[in-house]
Amino acid sequence: MTFKLPKISFPFVKKAAKPVVFIHFLTEKETKDWLKKQDKTAQNQVKSAGFSGNKGETLILKDNKGQVDKILAGISEKPHYLESATAAQAIQKELSKDFISKHVFEVAKGPKTETLTKIAIGWGLAAYTFDQYKKNDRLIPVLLWPAKADEKEARATIEGICTIRNLINTPPNILGTDELARAAKDIAETHKAKFKVIKGEELKKQNFPMIYAVGQASPRKPQLVDIKWGKAKDPKVTIVGKGIIYDTGGLNLKPPQAMRDMKKDMGGAAHALGLASMIMALKLPVNLRVLLPIAENAVSGNSYRPGDVLTSRKGITVEIDDTDAEGRLVVADALTYASEDKPGLLIDYCTLTGAARVALGYDIPAFFSNNEDFIDDLRHLSLKQDDPVWPLPLWDGYEKEMDSNVADLINNGKGRAGAIHGGLFLQRFVDPSIDWIHLDCYAWEQNGKPGRPQGGADTGMRALFHFIKNRYS
Ligand SMILES: [Zn+2]
């Protein structure tokens, strides 16, 4: 196994060995004050360009010889962490490769630590590109590290987000079940965490029947990754991530458009690893465990079928209504296993239902919790972190829509509440005494935004990081 994730680029230097170009990050109000102190050449350029310091505006100012003098970048009073990415991208677009390669960019005096950290994060994320299989000659502008920015936080955030992007973007012929487990092992080793994997027939022997059943049709063996990190005395936090490396839908085969991006069906596992890498890098005082049920939902003579009845690890029997509702099966066994260890907080990330997208669109994961106090706390905090997640109810009135004539329940629901059925299904496998949060996320940036290219993307990772940090530090 030689699979390695691409290296994450950090476009920063600690010392400028080349001429420096200053970037003035200014709010609308600061722009007015700043402008008064400038000479006519600068004032005229700002006026004719209509630069007002609005977020997303960038202006390259020239001196009276026509040379690049400085850069203005509009920023909000409380900036979003991607705002600086707009400036980084404008530089790439408007300045020559020759100029970029011969200069270092520096944040001009003004912003405080919190803003500087966000500027660094946005700058780092703007440098991301997935060019393993398509060379590009893009030149990434290098920023002199803003001395007062929180380097640990910025690095851990960039690394967490880019890990998610790389894992999801890697094509499914390259990232199989072994390779995803291998990537998890590399991340564990980076942070000196314990790593274990249960694979293939061993899953049957150790009683993970639903993980095995979903993955049995693929030559790439299903597995369960188990990572442990932290001190035994600290509170136990367990993160589960759905790792379907490719989802054909199984015998209930998906139509072409719905199958097209199904390499992202391991996005839950990618989120679990991204969040874990942030927690470990920033050494949160928790006793962390990561469980990744990994399988390929493939079509073969031995695929599991609609009508099959599976007996789960918990002993609950499940009649298969739809082989495309495979994620909840593998995650259910992992949640049961996680519950046996009695964590203080149990989180799962799954790219689970199209219904969650109908409710909230691409950018906002739906979340569910059996702890009512979490509902408002997490929603508020996620908005503050510019990483919104939105609650949906675990409405027990819909439980009966998952009844089966021959088993305890079906792996689907009748009626329209698909995302809620997913949550209710998983809840059956969680010990009710454990605080649990389930995120139904998309894990994909549909349109592309500055600092957030189209493709694999984090949705709800930073929100949960801050939720855990607030709860335990
Ligand atoms: Zn599916």
Short mmCIF file of C-alpha atoms and ligand atoms in Angstrom, two decimals:
data_model
loop_
_atom_site.label_atom_id
_atom_site.label_comp_id
_atom_site.label_asym_id
_atom_site.label_seq_id
_atom_site.Cartn_x
_atom_site.Cartn_y
_atom_site.Cartn_z
CA MET A 1 0.00 0.00 0.00
CA THR A 2 1.76 3.09 -1.20
CA PHE A 3 -1.18 5.48 -1.29
CA LYS A 4 -0.39 8.91 0.07
CA LEU A 5 -2.58 11.98 0.25
CA PRO A 6 -1.21 15.02 -1.60
CA LYS A 7 0.86 17.43 0.43
CA ILE A 8 -0.98 20.47 1.77
CA SER A 9 0.61 23.76 0.72
CA PHE A 10 1.20 26.55 3.22
CA PRO A 11 1.93 29.66 1.12
CA PHE A 12 3.70 31.57 3.89
CA VAL A 13 7.24 32.65 4.75
CA LYS A 14 8.53 33.83 8.11
CA LYS A 15 11.08 36.23 6.57
CA ALA A 16 10.79 38.16 3.35
CA ALA A 17 13.83 37.51 1.13
CA LYS A 18 12.18 39.39 -1.75
CA PRO A 19 10.67 42.88 -2.12
CA VAL A 20 7.41 43.25 -0.18
CA VAL A 21 4.02 44.47 -1.43
CA PHE A 22 1.70 45.58 1.35
CA ILE A 23 -1.95 44.60 1.43
CA HIS A 24 -4.18 46.98 3.38
CA PHE A 25 -7.19 45.09 4.68
CA LEU A 26 -9.71 47.88 5.30
CA THR A 27 -13.34 48.07 6.36
CA GLU A 28 -15.60 50.63 4.71
CA LYS A 29 -15.10 52.99 7.63
CA GLU A 30 -11.32 52.51 7.69
CA THR A 31 -11.15 53.12 3.94
CA LYS A 32 -12.50 56.67 4.35
CA ASP A 33 -9.92 57.56 7.04
CA TRP A 34 -7.10 55.88 5.17
CA LEU A 35 -7.91 57.66 1.93
CA LYS A 36 -7.63 61.13 3.51
CA LYS A 37 -3.96 60.47 4.28
CA GLN A 38 -3.03 59.43 0.72
CA ASP A 39 -1.57 61.46 -2.15
CA LYS A 40 -3.59 62.49 -5.20
CA THR A 41 -2.32 59.56 -7.34
CA ALA A 42 -3.73 57.03 -4.88
CA GLN A 43 -6.94 58.97 -4.19
CA ASN A 44 -7.71 59.25 -7.90
CA GLN A 45 -7.23 55.53 -8.47
CA VAL A 46 -9.46 54.62 -5.54
CA LYS A 47 -12.16 57.02 -6.75
CA SER A 48 -12.09 55.94 -10.39
CA ALA A 49 -12.16 52.24 -9.42
CA GLY A 50 -15.03 52.87 -7.01
CA PHE A 51 -13.25 50.98 -4.21
CA SER A 52 -15.16 51.53 -0.97
CA GLY A 53 -13.80 48.80 1.34
CA ASN A 54 -16.73 46.49 0.81
CA LYS A 55 -15.88 42.86 1.49
CA GLY A 56 -14.70 41.13 -1.65
CA GLU A 57 -13.34 44.28 -3.28
CA THR A 58 -9.66 44.30 -4.22
CA LEU A 59 -7.70 47.13 -5.84
CA ILE A 60 -4.08 47.12 -6.99
CA LEU A 61 -2.70 50.63 -6.62
CA LYS A 62 0.11 51.89 -8.86
CA ASP A 63 2.65 54.62 -8.08
CA ASN A 64 3.12 57.59 -10.42
CA LYS A 65 5.58 55.52 -12.51
CA GLY A 66 2.90 52.92 -13.09
CA GLN A 67 4.54 50.30 -10.84
CA VAL A 68 2.53 48.19 -8.38
CA ASP A 69 2.64 50.10 -5.12
CA LYS A 70 0.19 48.50 -2.71
CA ILE A 71 -3.03 46.49 -2.62
CA LEU A 72 -6.32 47.39 -0.98
CA ALA A 73 -8.69 44.65 0.13
CA GLY A 74 -12.16 45.28 1.56
CA ILE A 75 -13.00 43.36 4.70
CA SER A 76 -16.01 43.18 7.06
CA GLU A 77 -15.99 44.45 10.65
CA LYS A 78 -16.25 40.81 11.71
CA PRO A 79 -14.68 39.10 8.73
CA HIS A 80 -15.59 35.72 7.34
CA TYR A 81 -12.56 33.42 7.30
CA LEU A 82 -12.61 33.24 3.50
CA GLU A 83 -12.58 37.01 2.83
CA SER A 84 -8.82 37.20 2.30
CA ALA A 85 -9.08 34.46 -0.33
CA THR A 86 -10.70 37.02 -2.63
CA ALA A 87 -7.58 39.20 -2.42
CA ALA A 88 -5.27 36.23 -3.01
CA GLN A 89 -7.28 35.26 -6.09
CA ALA A 90 -7.37 38.83 -7.43
CA ILE A 91 -3.57 38.93 -7.18
CA GLN A 92 -3.32 35.70 -9.16
CA LYS A 93 -5.64 37.06 -11.80
CA GLU A 94 -4.34 40.58 -12.16
CA LEU A 95 -0.59 40.34 -11.59
CA SER A 96 1.88 38.50 -13.82
CA LYS A 97 3.51 35.23 -12.75
CA ASP A 98 6.84 37.02 -13.02
CA PHE A 99 5.73 39.70 -10.57
CA ILE A 100 4.21 37.21 -8.13
CA SER A 101 7.33 35.04 -8.14
CA LYS A 102 9.58 38.03 -7.40
CA HIS A 103 7.56 39.46 -4.49
CA VAL A 104 6.25 38.60 -1.07
CA PHE A 105 2.94 40.02 0.14
CA GLU A 106 2.53 41.43 3.62
CA VAL A 107 -0.50 42.47 5.66
CA ALA A 108 -0.16 46.18 6.46
CA LYS A 109 -0.57 47.21 10.09
CA GLY A 110 -4.10 47.41 11.47
CA PRO A 111 -5.97 44.10 11.93
CA LYS A 112 -5.92 42.44 15.34
CA THR A 113 -5.05 38.81 16.11
CA GLU A 114 -8.49 37.33 15.42
CA THR A 115 -8.74 39.01 12.01
CA LEU A 116 -5.11 38.21 11.17
CA THR A 117 -5.74 34.53 11.91
CA LYS A 118 -8.73 34.57 9.58
CA ILE A 119 -6.69 36.37 6.90
CA ALA A 120 -4.04 33.64 7.16
CA ILE A 121 -6.65 30.85 6.98
CA GLY A 122 -8.32 32.36 3.90
CA TRP A 123 -4.96 32.91 2.23
CA GLY A 124 -3.92 29.32 2.88
CA LEU A 125 -7.21 27.92 1.59
CA ALA A 126 -6.97 30.03 -1.59
CA ALA A 127 -3.74 28.16 -2.37
CA TYR A 128 -5.53 24.81 -2.43
CA THR A 129 -5.70 23.03 -5.72
CA PHE A 130 -6.29 19.38 -6.59
CA ASP A 131 -3.80 18.92 -9.40
CA GLN A 132 -2.71 15.31 -8.96
CA TYR A 133 -4.01 14.40 -12.40
CA LYS A 134 -4.05 17.74 -14.18
CA LYS A 135 -1.00 19.93 -14.11
CA ASN A 136 -1.63 23.61 -13.71
CA ASP A 137 0.88 26.42 -13.88
CA ARG A 138 -0.89 28.57 -11.33
CA LEU A 139 1.52 30.55 -9.21
CA ILE A 140 0.54 30.94 -5.59
CA PRO A 141 1.29 34.34 -4.01
CA VAL A 142 3.31 34.00 -0.83
CA LEU A 143 2.32 35.90 2.30
CA LEU A 144 4.75 37.01 4.97
CA TRP A 145 3.37 35.31 8.07
CA PRO A 146 1.41 37.96 10.05
CA ALA A 147 3.33 37.78 13.34
CA LYS A 148 0.30 38.32 15.59
CA ALA A 149 -1.90 35.66 13.94
CA ASP A 150 -2.54 32.43 15.85
CA GLU A 151 -0.28 30.12 13.88
CA LYS A 152 -1.41 26.87 15.49
CA GLU A 153 -5.07 27.55 14.90
CA ALA A 154 -4.54 28.73 11.32
CA ARG A 155 -2.38 25.74 10.41
CA ALA A 156 -4.71 23.22 12.05
CA THR A 157 -7.74 24.75 10.30
CA ILE A 158 -6.09 24.79 6.86
CA GLU A 159 -4.87 21.24 7.38
CA GLY A 160 -8.27 19.97 8.57
CA ILE A 161 -10.14 21.55 5.66
CA CYS A 162 -7.60 20.53 2.99
CA THR A 163 -7.52 16.96 4.34
CA ILE A 164 -11.28 16.77 3.78
CA ARG A 165 -10.92 18.21 0.27
CA ASN A 166 -8.08 15.86 -0.71
CA LEU A 167 -9.81 12.74 0.61
CA ILE A 168 -13.06 13.51 -1.20
CA ASN A 169 -11.46 14.73 -4.42
CA THR A 170 -9.27 11.65 -4.86
CA PRO A 171 -10.93 9.54 -7.59
CA PRO A 172 -12.65 6.34 -6.48
CA ASN A 173 -10.39 4.08 -8.56
CA ILE A 174 -7.46 5.44 -6.54
CA LEU A 175 -9.08 5.75 -3.11
CA GLY A 176 -10.40 2.29 -2.29
CA THR A 177 -11.22 0.94 1.13
CA ASP A 178 -7.56 0.06 1.85
CA GLU A 179 -6.42 3.49 0.75
CA LEU A 180 -8.93 5.34 2.91
CA ALA A 181 -7.83 3.23 5.89
CA ARG A 182 -4.21 3.97 4.96
CA ALA A 183 -4.89 7.72 4.88
CA ALA A 184 -6.51 7.42 8.32
CA LYS A 185 -3.43 5.58 9.56
CA ASP A 186 -1.12 8.32 8.27
CA ILE A 187 -3.19 10.98 10.07
CA ALA A 188 -3.15 8.89 13.27
CA GLU A 189 0.62 8.46 13.06
CA THR A 190 1.20 12.17 12.47
CA HIS A 191 -0.41 12.82 15.85
CA LYS A 192 0.95 9.71 17.63
CA ALA A 193 -2.54 8.23 17.98
CA LYS A 194 -3.28 4.49 18.24
CA PHE A 195 -4.57 2.92 15.06
CA LYS A 196 -6.43 -0.35 14.55
CA VAL A 197 -8.38 -1.76 11.65
CA ILE A 198 -10.81 -4.70 11.46
CA LYS A 199 -11.06 -5.94 7.90
CA GLY A 200 -12.99 -8.34 5.66
CA GLU A 201 -14.09 -11.67 7.19
CA GLU A 202 -12.81 -10.44 10.55
CA LEU A 203 -15.76 -7.98 10.59
CA LYS A 204 -18.12 -10.95 10.55
CA LYS A 205 -16.20 -12.73 13.32
CA GLN A 206 -16.13 -9.64 15.51
CA ASN A 207 -19.83 -8.96 14.94
CA PHE A 208 -20.13 -6.06 12.52
CA PRO A 209 -22.66 -7.78 10.23
CA MET A 210 -24.10 -4.72 8.53
CA ILE A 211 -20.69 -3.22 7.63
CA TYR A 212 -19.78 -6.59 6.15
CA ALA A 213 -23.06 -7.01 4.24
CA VAL A 214 -22.89 -3.61 2.57
CA GLY A 215 -19.26 -4.16 1.48
CA GLN A 216 -19.39 -7.86 0.58
CA ALA A 217 -19.99 -7.36 -3.15
CA SER A 218 -16.78 -5.41 -3.73
CA PRO A 219 -13.31 -6.93 -4.13
CA ARG A 220 -12.14 -4.01 -2.03
CA LYS A 221 -12.78 -5.34 1.45
CA PRO A 222 -14.98 -3.50 3.95
CA GLN A 223 -13.25 -2.39 7.14
CA LEU A 224 -13.65 -0.55 10.41
CA VAL A 225 -10.93 1.93 11.36
CA ASP A 226 -10.50 2.66 15.06
CA ILE A 227 -8.26 5.55 16.15
CA LYS A 228 -7.63 6.48 19.77
CA TRP A 229 -5.84 9.56 21.05
CA GLY A 230 -5.56 11.53 24.28
CA LYS A 231 -5.43 10.88 27.99
CA ALA A 232 -7.67 8.32 29.73
CA LYS A 233 -8.64 10.86 32.42
CA ASP A 234 -10.07 13.31 29.87
CA PRO A 235 -13.72 13.21 28.73
CA LYS A 236 -14.43 10.67 26.00
CA VAL A 237 -15.45 12.10 22.63
CA THR A 238 -16.13 9.68 19.78
CA ILE A 239 -16.52 10.71 16.13
CA VAL A 240 -17.98 8.30 13.58
CA GLY A 241 -17.75 8.96 9.83
CA LYS A 242 -19.51 7.18 7.00
CA GLY A 243 -16.87 5.87 4.62
CA ILE A 244 -18.60 4.55 1.50
CA ILE A 245 -15.72 4.95 -0.95
CA TYR A 246 -18.16 4.65 -3.85
CA ASP A 247 -21.91 4.33 -3.85
CA THR A 248 -23.45 2.81 -6.96
CA GLY A 249 -26.68 2.42 -4.99
CA GLY A 250 -26.13 -1.36 -5.07
CA LEU A 251 -28.85 -3.43 -6.79
CA ASN A 252 -31.13 -0.38 -6.44
CA LEU A 253 -28.71 1.19 -8.89
CA LYS A 254 -28.54 4.97 -8.97
CA PRO A 255 -29.37 6.77 -12.24
CA PRO A 256 -26.33 8.39 -13.99
CA GLN A 257 -26.68 11.93 -12.61
CA ALA A 258 -27.16 10.70 -9.04
CA MET A 259 -24.13 8.38 -9.29
CA ARG A 260 -21.80 10.89 -10.90
CA ASP A 261 -20.28 12.40 -7.75
CA MET A 262 -20.58 9.37 -5.50
CA LYS A 263 -16.83 9.35 -4.81
CA LYS A 264 -17.90 11.86 -2.16
CA ASP A 265 -19.88 9.23 -0.23
CA MET A 266 -16.88 8.82 2.08
CA GLY A 267 -17.26 12.52 2.95
CA GLY A 268 -18.41 11.64 6.47
CA ALA A 269 -15.17 9.74 7.11
CA ALA A 270 -13.24 12.66 5.62
CA HIS A 271 -14.99 15.02 8.06
CA ALA A 272 -14.26 12.74 11.01
CA LEU A 273 -10.57 12.73 10.03
CA GLY A 274 -10.44 16.48 9.36
CA LEU A 275 -12.05 17.25 12.71
CA ALA A 276 -9.85 14.72 14.51
CA SER A 277 -6.71 16.21 12.98
CA MET A 278 -7.78 19.66 14.23
CA ILE A 279 -8.52 18.33 17.73
CA MET A 280 -5.18 16.52 17.89
CA ALA A 281 -3.13 19.36 16.40
CA LEU A 282 -4.60 21.84 18.88
CA LYS A 283 -4.42 19.28 21.69
CA LEU A 284 -7.97 19.68 23.01
CA PRO A 285 -8.25 18.02 26.44
CA VAL A 286 -10.42 15.12 25.28
CA ASN A 287 -10.01 11.38 25.08
CA LEU A 288 -10.70 11.05 21.37
CA ARG A 289 -11.85 8.06 19.39
CA VAL A 290 -12.55 7.96 15.65
CA LEU A 291 -14.52 5.08 14.11
CA LEU A 292 -14.77 4.82 10.35
CA PRO A 293 -16.96 2.11 8.83
CA ILE A 294 -15.54 1.81 5.31
CA ALA A 295 -17.08 -0.12 2.40
CA GLU A 296 -17.84 0.05 -1.29
CA ASN A 297 -21.50 -0.29 -2.24
CA ALA A 298 -20.99 -2.32 -5.41
CA VAL A 299 -23.04 -4.49 -7.74
CA SER A 300 -22.22 -8.18 -8.02
CA GLY A 301 -23.76 -11.65 -7.70
CA ASN A 302 -23.25 -11.45 -3.96
CA SER A 303 -24.62 -7.94 -3.44
CA TYR A 304 -27.02 -7.63 -0.54
CA ARG A 305 -30.58 -7.32 -1.82
CA PRO A 306 -33.86 -5.52 -1.20
CA GLY A 307 -35.80 -7.97 0.98
CA ASP A 308 -32.72 -9.28 2.82
CA VAL A 309 -32.93 -9.16 6.61
CA LEU A 310 -29.73 -8.26 8.45
CA THR A 311 -29.16 -8.77 12.15
CA SER A 312 -27.14 -5.79 13.38
CA ARG A 313 -24.39 -5.75 15.99
CA LYS A 314 -27.00 -4.52 18.48
CA GLY A 315 -29.30 -7.43 17.68
CA ILE A 316 -31.90 -5.21 15.99
CA THR A 317 -33.08 -6.81 12.73
CA VAL A 318 -33.27 -4.66 9.61
CA GLU A 319 -35.17 -5.49 6.45
CA ILE A 320 -33.49 -3.98 3.41
CA ASP A 321 -36.01 -1.83 1.58
CA ASP A 322 -33.46 -0.04 -0.59
CA THR A 323 -29.80 -1.03 -1.07
CA ASP A 324 -29.02 2.64 -1.72
CA ALA A 325 -29.75 3.41 1.95
CA GLU A 326 -26.47 1.65 2.84
CA GLY A 327 -24.80 4.44 4.82
CA ARG A 328 -27.09 4.13 7.83
CA LEU A 329 -26.37 0.38 7.98
CA VAL A 330 -22.59 0.68 8.26
CA VAL A 331 -22.85 3.68 10.58
CA ALA A 332 -25.41 1.88 12.80
CA ASP A 333 -22.95 -0.91 13.63
CA ALA A 334 -20.25 1.69 14.32
CA LEU A 335 -22.59 3.69 16.59
CA THR A 336 -23.43 0.54 18.55
CA TYR A 337 -19.73 -0.21 18.93
CA ALA A 338 -19.06 3.40 19.97
CA SER A 339 -21.88 3.27 22.56
CA GLU A 340 -20.38 0.18 24.23
CA ASP A 341 -17.49 2.41 25.30
CA LYS A 342 -19.85 5.04 26.87
CA PRO A 343 -18.39 8.26 25.46
CA GLY A 344 -19.55 11.58 26.96
CA LEU A 345 -20.21 12.88 23.46
CA LEU A 346 -20.87 10.90 20.28
CA ILE A 347 -20.85 12.62 16.89
CA ASP A 348 -21.43 11.15 13.46
CA TYR A 349 -20.95 12.67 10.02
CA CYS A 350 -22.76 11.08 7.10
CA THR A 351 -23.52 12.07 3.52
CA LEU A 352 -26.84 10.40 4.17
CA THR A 353 -29.92 11.74 2.42
CA GLY A 354 -30.98 13.81 -0.56
CA ALA A 355 -33.87 14.97 1.61
CA ALA A 356 -31.48 16.98 3.81
CA ARG A 357 -30.40 18.87 0.67
CA VAL A 358 -34.00 19.54 -0.34
CA ALA A 359 -34.55 21.05 3.12
CA LEU A 360 -31.33 23.06 3.48
CA GLY A 361 -29.46 23.14 0.17
CA TYR A 362 -25.85 22.21 -0.44
CA ASP A 363 -24.07 24.40 2.09
CA ILE A 364 -25.92 23.68 5.33
CA PRO A 365 -25.78 20.27 6.97
CA ALA A 366 -28.86 19.15 8.87
CA PHE A 367 -28.13 18.06 12.40
CA PHE A 368 -30.05 16.01 14.93
CA SER A 369 -29.44 15.52 18.62
CA ASN A 370 -30.99 13.58 21.48
CA ASN A 371 -29.91 16.43 23.81
CA GLU A 372 -32.35 19.37 23.47
CA ASP A 373 -29.80 21.79 24.96
CA PHE A 374 -27.47 21.19 22.03
CA ILE A 375 -30.00 22.34 19.46
CA ASP A 376 -29.74 26.10 20.01
CA ASP A 377 -26.15 26.05 21.29
CA LEU A 378 -24.75 24.37 18.21
CA ARG A 379 -26.85 26.39 15.78
CA HIS A 380 -25.77 29.71 17.35
CA LEU A 381 -22.15 28.72 17.55
CA SER A 382 -22.08 27.46 13.96
CA LEU A 383 -23.38 30.82 12.72
CA LYS A 384 -20.70 32.62 14.72
CA GLN A 385 -18.06 30.45 13.06
CA ASP A 386 -19.45 31.01 9.53
CA ASP A 387 -20.01 27.27 9.29
CA PRO A 388 -23.81 26.95 9.63
CA VAL A 389 -25.52 23.73 10.66
CA TRP A 390 -29.30 23.61 11.16
CA PRO A 391 -31.44 21.37 13.40
CA LEU A 392 -34.13 18.97 12.28
CA PRO A 393 -36.26 17.02 14.78
CA LEU A 394 -35.98 13.38 15.79
CA TRP A 395 -39.76 13.30 15.53
CA ASP A 396 -40.99 10.00 16.96
CA GLY A 397 -44.30 10.36 15.10
CA TYR A 398 -42.41 9.19 12.01
CA GLU A 399 -41.00 6.05 13.66
CA LYS A 400 -43.91 3.96 12.39
CA GLU A 401 -43.00 4.91 8.81
CA MET A 402 -39.99 2.60 9.23
CA ASP A 403 -41.99 -0.46 10.32
CA SER A 404 -41.31 -3.77 8.60
CA ASN A 405 -43.59 -6.82 8.41
CA VAL A 406 -40.71 -9.23 8.90
CA ALA A 407 -38.04 -7.38 10.90
CA ASP A 408 -37.70 -4.70 13.58
CA LEU A 409 -37.49 -1.96 10.96
CA ILE A 410 -36.69 -1.17 7.33
CA ASN A 411 -33.61 0.79 6.27
CA ASN A 412 -35.72 3.48 4.67
CA GLY A 413 -38.93 5.35 5.46
CA LYS A 414 -42.31 5.75 3.86
CA GLY A 415 -43.33 9.36 3.40
CA ARG A 416 -41.38 12.53 2.75
CA ALA A 417 -39.22 12.97 5.88
CA GLY A 418 -36.13 11.23 4.46
CA ALA A 419 -33.52 13.08 6.53
CA ILE A 420 -35.53 12.51 9.72
CA HIS A 421 -35.92 8.81 8.90
CA GLY A 422 -32.12 8.66 8.61
CA GLY A 423 -31.72 10.27 12.03
CA LEU A 424 -34.41 8.10 13.64
CA PHE A 425 -32.85 4.97 12.18
CA LEU A 426 -29.40 5.78 13.60
CA GLN A 427 -30.87 6.77 16.97
CA ARG A 428 -32.06 3.18 17.47
CA PHE A 429 -28.41 2.12 17.58
CA VAL A 430 -27.18 4.79 20.02
CA ASP A 431 -27.30 4.21 23.78
CA PRO A 432 -29.93 6.82 24.87
CA SER A 433 -27.82 7.82 27.90
CA ILE A 434 -25.11 9.18 25.59
CA ASP A 435 -25.24 12.74 24.21
CA TRP A 436 -25.31 12.30 20.46
CA ILE A 437 -25.17 14.59 17.42
CA HIS A 438 -25.83 13.30 13.91
CA LEU A 439 -24.87 15.47 10.92
CA ASP A 440 -26.36 14.82 7.50
CA CYS A 441 -23.94 16.73 5.27
CA TYR A 442 -23.22 17.20 1.58
CA ALA A 443 -19.41 17.40 1.82
CA TRP A 444 -19.20 19.08 -1.57
CA GLU A 445 -18.92 22.67 -2.80
CA GLN A 446 -21.32 22.78 -5.70
CA ASN A 447 -20.48 26.10 -7.34
CA GLY A 448 -17.02 27.17 -6.20
CA LYS A 449 -16.32 30.29 -4.13
CA PRO A 450 -13.10 32.21 -3.47
CA GLY A 451 -10.95 29.97 -1.26
CA ARG A 452 -13.43 27.11 -1.68
CA PRO A 453 -13.12 25.49 -5.11
CA GLN A 454 -15.81 23.29 -6.61
CA GLY A 455 -15.40 19.73 -5.31
CA GLY A 456 -14.88 18.08 -1.93
CA ALA A 457 -15.55 20.55 0.88
CA ASP A 458 -16.02 20.84 4.64
CA THR A 459 -19.56 21.35 5.87
CA GLY A 460 -19.93 21.51 9.65
CA MET A 461 -16.37 20.60 10.62
CA ARG A 462 -15.32 23.89 12.22
CA ALA A 463 -18.69 24.28 13.94
CA LEU A 464 -18.21 20.99 15.77
CA PHE A 465 -14.60 21.74 16.54
CA HIS A 466 -15.66 24.89 18.39
CA PHE A 467 -18.57 23.08 20.00
CA ILE A 468 -16.19 20.49 21.47
CA LYS A 469 -13.65 23.16 22.42
CA ASN A 470 -16.29 25.23 24.25
CA ARG A 471 -17.64 22.21 26.07
CA TYR A 472 -14.37 20.82 27.30
CA SER A 473 -11.77 23.60 27.61
ZN ZN B 1 -26.51 5.10 -1.04
#
